[in-house]
Amino acid sequence: MNITLSPWSVADADALAAAVGESPELGVQLGEAVETPAAARDYITRYLTDDEGTVAFAIRVDGVAVGHVALSHIERRNDSAWASYWVTASRRRHKLASRALATIAAHAFDTLGLFRLELGHRVNNPASCRVATAAGFAAEGIERAKLRYGSDRYDVETHARLSTDPRPSIELIPIVDVAPTPER
């Protein structure tokens, strides 16, 4: 099994649509319907490619996108960003999300020069908490009713990782096909 991280492409539209089909809660989390390849292509174009404030990678197994990891809201004044991740239902429980999250954190600190990464997960999603903890993100607190999916609101546990925190002993995933990062 060959596992890599690489930028999203419109060629991944079928894989994204299949992931949402396999994990309907993912469509709710993404905030819009992406069940068809055309809708997925549009979503990839608008949100996952060529966005100055976002670094997004597809988690690939044997070349097929089966998940996502990203840094968004990259803020240079404080050298911080928001991390997010998901893996399709059939690929969960293989540590892909925690490995991808640890990898993008290393990329954020070592290549992008960031200092603080934050993330949040619904408190009713203990699997996401395990991913964050395995990738070295410490829990910092609960934000009440922060997320809204449809008409439902969810409390969120916030986690953070600093560049000065100990690195977790987790196998990182190679990042491929990435253009060099311009100097700050």
Tab-separated table of N, CA and C in Angstrom, residues 28 31 147-154:
chain	number	residue	atom	x	y	z
A	28	VAL	N	-22.287	16.842	4.978
A	28	VAL	CA	-22.775	17.828	5.945
A	28	VAL	C	-21.602	18.642	6.478
A	31	GLY	N	-20.320	21.222	4.141
A	31	GLY	CA	-21.198	22.380	4.055
A	31	GLY	C	-21.976	22.502	2.766
A	147	LEU	N	-20.118	24.819	16.302
A	147	LEU	CA	-20.368	24.376	14.932
A	147	LEU	C	-21.850	24.186	14.680
A	148	ARG	N	-22.250	24.509	13.451
A	148	ARG	CA	-23.618	24.248	13.031
A	148	ARG	C	-23.570	23.422	11.759
A	149	TYR	N	-24.165	22.254	11.795
A	149	TYR	CA	-24.342	21.398	10.626
A	149	TYR	C	-25.838	21.306	10.403
A	150	GLY	N	-26.315	21.927	9.339
A	150	GLY	CA	-27.749	22.009	9.126
A	150	GLY	C	-28.353	22.866	10.211
A	151	SER	N	-29.340	22.338	10.921
A	151	SER	CA	-29.962	23.099	11.998
A	151	SER	C	-29.445	22.682	13.383
A	152	ASP	N	-28.506	21.728	13.417
A	152	ASP	CA	-27.964	21.242	14.690
A	152	ASP	C	-26.679	21.980	15.057
A	153	ARG	N	-26.540	22.276	16.348
A	153	ARG	CA	-25.323	22.923	16.853
A	153	ARG	C	-24.579	21.945	17.729
A	154	TYR	N	-23.238	22.049	17.703
A	154	TYR	CA	-22.386	21.111	18.429
A	154	TYR	C	-21.328	21.844	19.241
